[in-house]
Amino acid sequence: MVRYILGIESTAHTFGIGLVSSDGSEVLDFSHTYTPKIGGIHPREAAEHHTKIAPILLRRVLEYIANRRGKIVAVGFARGPGLGPCLRVGATLARALAMRFLVPLYGVHHAIAHIEIAKKLTGLCNPLTILVSGGHTVIASKEGNRYRIWGETLDISLGNLIDMFMRAAGYPSPAGPLCEKLARETQEYIEIPYVVKGTDLSFSGILSVLKEKLKQGIDIKILCRSLQETAFAMLCEVVERALAHSEKKEILLCGGVANNKRLQEMLKIVAEEYEARFAVPNKWNGDNGAMIAYTTLLYYTNNAKPLKIEESYVLPLWRLDQVVLPY
Ligand code: AMP
Ligand code: MG
């Protein structure tokens, strides 16, 4: 009988249920993303989406397990960080499942889950990780039982910079792929603020200037290219500094923005200079359930203490470096 660990993601726009077999050989994802027609993610609307899609995905997952004659041995959920109403949909379902199947419940950190699944997919063991997504812009590495943050954004995330700028130009979110495409269509570049503070980054000033330039009628392609070249160069500078200090020999790029080919190209150059291996997962860079199931497996196999149901409240502002890992 296959023993499955089930994991639920619901921190923001994606509701996902992941399954992983207890030996880690089988990892599956059943997820669905809410895309607002205009504007950014509205927490209540996203939560409503999750509530509607959850039973449909759960039925599919339970059927899959039944067909394999498998059983659920542990349940995990993304406990934070994220949007409160969205987090609570996943947490409520996770609690119900853990009680129904009488199995342990674990709450995992969303960003750590991004990193762990990326490590599994790329085979990197001890990387300096660059997590760039809608919710995160952080450079971190695992030291002992914690992830240590080398550098991070001081305001908005890189994904937010891209999406908020593209929204100002009239494009619905997420618009990272479109920004990448438009940037590729020009060689022109204009100077915009470049803000690196030690190993931290700031993107909100760039956003203001880009919006201003947009109003002045500057071509969107030039602005997309300038955004990418500037923001990615800032990230590369911080990564170089972290590499020099940490002496890591592996660089892992993950999160939704990791799909960007220009960012990959620039970081590859940094990696070559430092003789480090560079890798990007070929899937599951955006939010998904598989990463939560896989990280829950790490908790489960390392005999982590399960959460008590009555103490399994969500943590919308949970920081990456606050988490003490059982491995
Ligand atoms: P996540 O929060 O991990 O689901 O990632 C979503 C973020 O990744 C959004 O801000 C997207 O705009 C961004 N994104 C996705 N693909 C790309 C791309 N090719 N280039 C830049 N950003 C991207
Ligand atoms: Mg994410």
GROMACS .gro file of C-alpha atoms and ligand atoms in nm:
model
  351
    1MET     CA    1   0.000   0.000   0.000
    2VAL     CA    2   0.138   0.343  -0.099
    3ARG     CA    3   0.155   0.580   0.195
    4TYR     CA    4   0.085   0.940   0.093
    5ILE     CA    5   0.153   1.274   0.254
    6LEU     CA    6  -0.100   1.535   0.148
    7GLY     CA    7  -0.012   1.908   0.142
    8ILE     CA    8  -0.232   2.212   0.090
    9GLU     CA    9  -0.127   2.548  -0.054
   10SER     CA   10  -0.358   2.849  -0.025
   11THR     CA   11  -0.143   3.149   0.069
   12ALA     CA   12  -0.248   3.377  -0.218
   13HIS     CA   13  -0.386   3.326  -0.570
   14THR     CA   14  -0.331   2.950  -0.596
   15PHE     CA   15  -0.520   2.672  -0.426
   16GLY     CA   16  -0.328   2.349  -0.456
   17ILE     CA   17  -0.327   2.001  -0.314
   18GLY     CA   18  -0.005   1.806  -0.344
   19LEU     CA   19   0.063   1.441  -0.284
   20VAL     CA   20   0.395   1.276  -0.216
   21SER     CA   21   0.460   0.909  -0.149
   22SER     CA   22   0.638   0.844   0.180
   23ASP     CA   23   0.959   0.739  -0.001
   24GLY     CA   24   0.952   1.066  -0.199
   25SER     CA   25   0.951   0.888  -0.536
   26GLU     CA   26   0.608   1.010  -0.644
   27VAL     CA   27   0.524   1.381  -0.624
   28LEU     CA   28   0.198   1.513  -0.770
   29ASP     CA   29   0.025   1.844  -0.788
   30PHE     CA   30  -0.343   1.928  -0.827
   31SER     CA   31  -0.380   2.303  -0.828
   32HIS     CA   32  -0.577   2.591  -0.969
   33THR     CA   33  -0.496   2.962  -0.979
   34TYR     CA   34  -0.735   3.252  -0.939
   35THR     CA   35  -0.668   3.532  -1.187
   36PRO     CA   36  -0.837   3.864  -1.117
   37LYS     CA   37  -0.979   4.036  -1.427
   38ILE     CA   38  -0.850   4.373  -1.311
   39GLY     CA   39  -0.617   4.485  -1.033
   40GLY     CA   40  -0.424   4.273  -0.787
   41ILE     CA   41  -0.540   3.983  -0.574
   42HIS     CA   42  -0.845   4.069  -0.365
   43PRO     CA   43  -0.807   3.849  -0.052
   44ARG     CA   44  -1.179   3.779  -0.014
   45GLU     CA   45  -1.229   3.696  -0.381
   46ALA     CA   46  -0.923   3.469  -0.382
   47ALA     CA   47  -1.054   3.294  -0.069
   48GLU     CA   48  -1.391   3.245  -0.239
   49HIS     CA   49  -1.212   3.091  -0.536
   50HIS     CA   50  -1.027   2.855  -0.300
   51THR     CA   51  -1.350   2.755  -0.125
   52LYS     CA   52  -1.513   2.671  -0.458
   53ILE     CA   53  -1.221   2.484  -0.611
   54ALA     CA   54  -1.114   2.293  -0.296
   55PRO     CA   55  -1.384   2.018  -0.306
   56ILE     CA   56  -1.328   1.962  -0.679
   57LEU     CA   57  -0.952   1.914  -0.636
   58LEU     CA   58  -0.992   1.714  -0.316
   59ARG     CA   59  -1.228   1.471  -0.488
   60ARG     CA   60  -0.970   1.421  -0.764
   61VAL     CA   61  -0.693   1.363  -0.510
   62LEU     CA   62  -0.896   1.116  -0.304
   63GLU     CA   63  -0.993   0.926  -0.619
   64TYR     CA   64  -0.628   0.908  -0.720
   65ILE     CA   65  -0.533   0.767  -0.380
   66ALA     CA   66  -0.819   0.517  -0.389
   67ASN     CA   67  -0.723   0.396  -0.739
   68ARG     CA   68  -0.368   0.336  -0.615
   69ARG     CA   69  -0.506   0.164  -0.306
   70GLY     CA   70  -0.304   0.415  -0.108
   71LYS     CA   71  -0.362   0.583   0.225
   72ILE     CA   72  -0.293   0.924   0.377
   73VAL     CA   73  -0.040   0.915   0.662
   74ALA     CA   74   0.013   1.288   0.725
   75VAL     CA   75  -0.138   1.622   0.626
   76GLY     CA   76   0.043   1.955   0.588
   77PHE     CA   77  -0.065   2.305   0.497
   78ALA     CA   78   0.103   2.635   0.418
   79ARG     CA   79   0.066   2.808   0.753
   80GLY     CA   80   0.206   3.139   0.629
   81PRO     CA   81   0.306   3.391   0.518
   82GLY     CA   82   0.013   3.498   0.309
   83LEU     CA   83  -0.332   3.653   0.295
   84GLY     CA   84  -0.533   3.568   0.607
   85PRO     CA   85  -0.864   3.474   0.440
   86CYS     CA   86  -0.682   3.256   0.186
   87LEU     CA   87  -0.460   3.086   0.443
   88ARG     CA   88  -0.763   2.997   0.654
   89VAL     CA   89  -0.932   2.806   0.371
   90GLY     CA   90  -0.631   2.573   0.339
   91ALA     CA   91  -0.583   2.543   0.714
   92THR     CA   92  -0.947   2.454   0.775
   93LEU     CA   93  -0.942   2.180   0.513
   94ALA     CA   94  -0.609   2.046   0.642
   95ARG     CA   95  -0.745   2.026   0.999
   96ALA     CA   96  -1.057   1.847   0.881
   97LEU     CA   97  -0.855   1.593   0.682
   98ALA     CA   98  -0.609   1.530   0.966
   99MET     CA   99  -0.903   1.464   1.201
  100ARG     CA  100  -1.092   1.251   0.948
  101PHE     CA  101  -0.794   1.026   0.876
  102LEU     CA  102  -0.648   1.043   1.230
  103VAL     CA  103  -0.306   1.149   1.101
  104PRO     CA  104  -0.056   1.413   1.217
  105LEU     CA  105  -0.095   1.774   1.102
  106TYR     CA  106   0.202   1.995   1.010
  107GLY     CA  107   0.217   2.367   0.927
  108VAL     CA  108   0.492   2.457   0.684
  109HIS     CA  109   0.640   2.787   0.571
  110HIS     CA  110   0.543   2.875   0.214
  111ALA     CA  111   0.886   3.012   0.115
  112ILE     CA  112   1.070   2.715   0.264
  113ALA     CA  113   0.842   2.489   0.062
  114HIS     CA  114   0.939   2.677  -0.258
  115ILE     CA  115   1.305   2.621  -0.171
  116GLU     CA  116   1.276   2.255  -0.068
  117ILE     CA  117   1.090   2.143  -0.381
  118ALA     CA  118   1.340   2.338  -0.593
  119LYS     CA  119   1.626   2.155  -0.419
  120LYS     CA  120   1.460   1.821  -0.486
  121LEU     CA  121   1.395   1.900  -0.853
  122THR     CA  122   1.746   2.030  -0.922
  123GLY     CA  123   1.942   1.795  -0.698
  124LEU     CA  124   2.128   2.085  -0.532
  125CYS     CA  125   2.214   2.009  -0.167
  126ASN     CA  126   2.352   2.321  -0.006
  127PRO     CA  127   2.273   2.616  -0.232
  128LEU     CA  128   2.254   2.988  -0.192
  129THR     CA  129   1.888   3.025  -0.288
  130ILE     CA  130   1.732   3.320  -0.463
  131LEU     CA  131   1.357   3.309  -0.414
  132VAL     CA  132   1.182   3.563  -0.634
  133SER     CA  133   0.805   3.554  -0.650
  134GLY     CA  134   0.491   3.758  -0.596
  135GLY     CA  135   0.536   3.730  -0.221
  136HIS     CA  136   0.911   3.701  -0.176
  137THR     CA  137   1.243   3.844  -0.283
  138VAL     CA  138   1.499   3.683  -0.062
  139ILE     CA  139   1.847   3.536  -0.078
  140ALA     CA  140   1.882   3.261   0.178
  141SER     CA  141   2.070   2.947   0.268
  142LYS     CA  142   2.013   2.672   0.519
  143GLU     CA  143   2.253   2.691   0.813
  144GLY     CA  144   2.188   2.424   1.074
  145ASN     CA  145   1.816   2.401   1.146
  146ARG     CA  146   1.722   2.739   1.003
  147TYR     CA  147   1.722   2.931   0.680
  148ARG     CA  148   1.943   3.233   0.716
  149ILE     CA  149   1.855   3.541   0.514
  150TRP     CA  150   2.152   3.703   0.340
  151GLY     CA  151   1.952   3.976   0.174
  152GLU     CA  152   1.593   4.067   0.098
  153THR     CA  153   1.370   4.340  -0.034
  154LEU     CA  154   1.301   4.625   0.202
  155ASP     CA  155   0.965   4.702   0.043
  156ILE     CA  156   0.783   4.528  -0.244
  157SER     CA  157   0.883   4.198  -0.403
  158LEU     CA  158   1.033   4.169  -0.751
  159GLY     CA  159   0.716   3.998  -0.874
  160ASN     CA  160   0.512   4.286  -0.731
  161LEU     CA  161   0.733   4.542  -0.904
  162ILE     CA  162   0.671   4.372  -1.238
  163ASP     CA  163   0.299   4.313  -1.185
  164MET     CA  164   0.225   4.658  -1.040
  165PHE     CA  165   0.411   4.830  -1.321
  166MET     CA  166   0.234   4.622  -1.585
  167ARG     CA  167  -0.101   4.693  -1.419
  168ALA     CA  168  -0.027   5.067  -1.441
  169ALA     CA  169   0.024   5.004  -1.814
  170GLY     CA  170  -0.314   4.829  -1.833
  171TYR     CA  171  -0.213   4.462  -1.829
  172PRO     CA  172  -0.374   4.212  -1.591
  173SER     CA  173  -0.162   4.029  -1.333
  174PRO     CA  174   0.047   3.823  -1.331
  175ALA     CA  175   0.223   3.986  -1.624
  176GLY     CA  176   0.581   3.864  -1.578
  177PRO     CA  177   0.587   3.662  -1.902
  178LEU     CA  178   0.450   3.959  -2.099
  179CYS     CA  179   0.706   4.195  -1.944
  180GLU     CA  180   0.979   3.949  -2.046
  181LYS     CA  181   0.845   3.928  -2.401
  182LEU     CA  182   0.818   4.306  -2.444
  183ALA     CA  183   1.167   4.360  -2.299
  184ARG     CA  184   1.308   4.123  -2.559
  185GLU     CA  185   1.166   4.333  -2.840
  186THR     CA  186   1.398   4.630  -2.791
  187GLN     CA  187   1.763   4.708  -2.728
  188GLU     CA  188   1.690   5.050  -2.585
  189TYR     CA  189   1.736   5.128  -2.219
  190ILE     CA  190   1.676   5.429  -1.998
  191GLU     CA  191   1.832   5.490  -1.662
  192ILE     CA  192   1.607   5.435  -1.360
  193PRO     CA  193   1.695   5.419  -0.987
  194TYR     CA  194   1.928   5.138  -0.881
  195VAL     CA  195   1.880   5.077  -0.508
  196VAL     CA  196   2.100   4.829  -0.326
  197LYS     CA  197   2.162   4.876   0.046
  198GLY     CA  198   2.430   4.633   0.159
  199THR     CA  199   2.272   4.301   0.078
  200ASP     CA  200   1.917   4.437   0.074
  201LEU     CA  201   1.715   4.568  -0.216
  202SER     CA  202   1.445   4.828  -0.269
  203PHE     CA  203   1.206   4.832  -0.564
  204SER     CA  204   0.934   5.084  -0.472
  205GLY     CA  205   1.130   5.386  -0.602
  206ILE     CA  206   1.182   5.208  -0.933
  207LEU     CA  207   0.806   5.149  -0.957
  208SER     CA  208   0.729   5.519  -0.900
  209VAL     CA  209   0.980   5.629  -1.164
  210LEU     CA  210   0.856   5.372  -1.416
  211LYS     CA  211   0.496   5.486  -1.367
  212GLU     CA  212   0.609   5.845  -1.419
  213LYS     CA  213   0.794   5.752  -1.742
  214LEU     CA  214   0.485   5.568  -1.860
  215LYS     CA  215   0.280   5.886  -1.816
  216GLN     CA  216   0.542   6.074  -2.017
  217GLY     CA  217   0.469   5.838  -2.307
  218ILE     CA  218   0.791   5.636  -2.309
  219ASP     CA  219   0.752   5.309  -2.499
  220ILE     CA  220   0.644   5.020  -2.274
  221LYS     CA  221   0.905   4.792  -2.433
  222ILE     CA  222   1.186   5.025  -2.330
  223LEU     CA  223   1.042   5.047  -1.979
  224CYS     CA  224   1.009   4.669  -1.949
  225ARG     CA  225   1.368   4.624  -2.061
  226SER     CA  226   1.493   4.898  -1.826
  227LEU     CA  227   1.300   4.744  -1.537
  228GLN     CA  228   1.445   4.399  -1.602
  229GLU     CA  229   1.804   4.508  -1.665
  230THR     CA  230   1.810   4.730  -1.355
  231ALA     CA  231   1.621   4.512  -1.107
  232PHE     CA  232   1.802   4.193  -1.217
  233ALA     CA  233   2.143   4.365  -1.200
  234MET     CA  234   2.059   4.473  -0.842
  235LEU     CA  235   1.976   4.115  -0.757
  236CYS     CA  236   2.299   3.991  -0.915
  237GLU     CA  237   2.503   4.239  -0.710
  238VAL     CA  238   2.348   4.116  -0.386
  239VAL     CA  239   2.392   3.753  -0.488
  240GLU     CA  240   2.761   3.817  -0.559
  241ARG     CA  241   2.806   3.968  -0.215
  242ALA     CA  242   2.627   3.676  -0.049
  243LEU     CA  243   2.833   3.428  -0.250
  244ALA     CA  244   3.157   3.593  -0.147
  245HIS     CA  245   3.058   3.575   0.221
  246SER     CA  246   2.895   3.234   0.224
  247GLU     CA  247   3.143   3.063  -0.011
  248LYS     CA  248   2.856   2.850  -0.143
  249LYS     CA  249   2.926   2.654  -0.456
  250GLU     CA  250   2.566   2.618  -0.568
  251ILE     CA  251   2.311   2.882  -0.671
  252LEU     CA  252   1.943   2.795  -0.685
  253LEU     CA  253   1.689   3.025  -0.848
  254CYS     CA  254   1.321   2.963  -0.769
  255GLY     CA  255   0.979   3.128  -0.735
  256GLY     CA  256   0.759   3.258  -1.020
  257VAL     CA  257   1.009   3.518  -1.147
  258ALA     CA  258   1.268   3.238  -1.183
  259ASN     CA  259   1.096   3.154  -1.513
  260ASN     CA  260   1.246   3.470  -1.662
  261LYS     CA  261   1.517   3.373  -1.914
  262ARG     CA  262   1.702   3.704  -1.890
  263LEU     CA  263   1.731   3.670  -1.513
  264GLN     CA  264   1.855   3.313  -1.555
  265GLU     CA  265   2.113   3.431  -1.810
  266MET     CA  266   2.246   3.705  -1.581
  267LEU     CA  267   2.273   3.479  -1.277
  268LYS     CA  268   2.445   3.213  -1.485
  269ILE     CA  269   2.722   3.464  -1.556
  270VAL     CA  270   2.759   3.536  -1.183
  271ALA     CA  271   2.772   3.162  -1.112
  272GLU     CA  272   3.044   3.108  -1.372
  273GLU     CA  273   3.257   3.385  -1.220
  274TYR     CA  274   3.234   3.218  -0.881
  275GLU     CA  275   3.268   2.865  -1.021
  276ALA     CA  276   2.935   2.777  -0.868
  277ARG     CA  277   2.674   2.539  -1.008
  278PHE     CA  278   2.358   2.717  -1.114
  279ALA     CA  279   2.015   2.555  -1.140
  280VAL     CA  280   1.650   2.647  -1.191
  281PRO     CA  281   1.371   2.392  -1.146
  282ASN     CA  282   1.195   2.302  -1.470
  283LYS     CA  283   0.852   2.312  -1.302
  284TRP     CA  284   0.665   2.418  -0.988
  285ASN     CA  285   0.828   2.762  -0.967
  286GLY     CA  286   0.490   2.923  -0.915
  287ASP     CA  287   0.276   2.839  -0.611
  288ASN     CA  288   0.163   2.476  -0.601
  289GLY     CA  289   0.050   2.203  -0.364
  290ALA     CA  290   0.337   1.965  -0.442
  291MET     CA  291   0.588   2.183  -0.261
  292ILE     CA  292   0.377   2.182   0.055
  293ALA     CA  293   0.333   1.804   0.043
  294TYR     CA  294   0.705   1.752  -0.012
  295THR     CA  295   0.807   1.983   0.276
  296THR     CA  296   0.552   1.809   0.498
  297LEU     CA  297   0.725   1.482   0.408
  298LEU     CA  298   1.053   1.628   0.538
  299TYR     CA  299   0.878   1.711   0.868
  300TYR     CA  300   0.715   1.370   0.883
  301THR     CA  301   1.028   1.165   0.811
  302ASN     CA  302   1.230   1.370   1.057
  303ASN     CA  303   0.982   1.297   1.334
  304ALA     CA  304   0.874   1.658   1.381
  305LYS     CA  305   0.620   1.726   1.651
  306PRO     CA  306   0.277   1.761   1.485
  307LEU     CA  307   0.062   2.067   1.546
  308LYS     CA  308  -0.226   2.039   1.790
  309ILE     CA  309  -0.546   2.111   1.600
  310GLU     CA  310  -0.647   2.384   1.847
  311GLU     CA  311  -0.306   2.552   1.805
  312SER     CA  312  -0.292   2.530   1.428
  313TYR     CA  313  -0.384   2.894   1.362
  314VAL     CA  314  -0.236   3.057   1.054
  315LEU     CA  315   0.064   3.293   1.059
  316PRO     CA  316   0.012   3.558   0.787
  317LEU     CA  317   0.338   3.741   0.868
  318TRP     CA  318   0.563   3.441   0.941
  319ARG     CA  319   0.926   3.516   0.855
  320LEU     CA  320   1.149   3.263   0.687
  321ASP     CA  321   1.426   3.294   0.945
  322GLN     CA  322   1.186   3.235   1.238
  323VAL     CA  323   1.125   2.875   1.142
  324VAL     CA  324   1.319   2.609   1.334
  325LEU     CA  325   1.327   2.303   1.113
  326PRO     CA  326   1.325   1.942   1.230
  327TYR     CA  327   1.599   1.856   0.978
  328AMP     P1  328   0.458   3.303  -0.743
  328AMP     O1  329   0.423   3.410  -0.641
  328AMP     O2  330   0.574   3.221  -0.704
  328AMP     O3  331   0.338   3.225  -0.788
  328AMP     O4  332   0.507   3.384  -0.873
  328AMP     C1  333   0.425   3.475  -0.941
  328AMP     C2  334   0.509   3.592  -0.987
  328AMP     O5  335   0.604   3.550  -1.085
  328AMP     C3  336   0.424   3.699  -1.053
  328AMP     O6  337   0.463   3.825  -1.001
  328AMP     C4  338   0.458   3.685  -1.201
  328AMP     O7  339   0.442   3.805  -1.274
  328AMP     C5  340   0.603   3.641  -1.194
  328AMP     N1  341   0.649   3.576  -1.317
  328AMP     C6  342   0.603   3.462  -1.372
  328AMP     N2  343   0.670   3.435  -1.488
  328AMP     C7  344   0.760   3.536  -1.505
  328AMP     C8  345   0.856   3.569  -1.605
  328AMP     N3  346   0.875   3.493  -1.712
  328AMP     N4  347   0.929   3.681  -1.588
  328AMP     C9  348   0.912   3.759  -1.479
  328AMP     N5  349   0.822   3.735  -1.383
  328AMP    C10  350   0.747   3.625  -1.394
  329MG      MG  351   0.499   3.174  -0.375
   0.00000   0.00000   0.00000
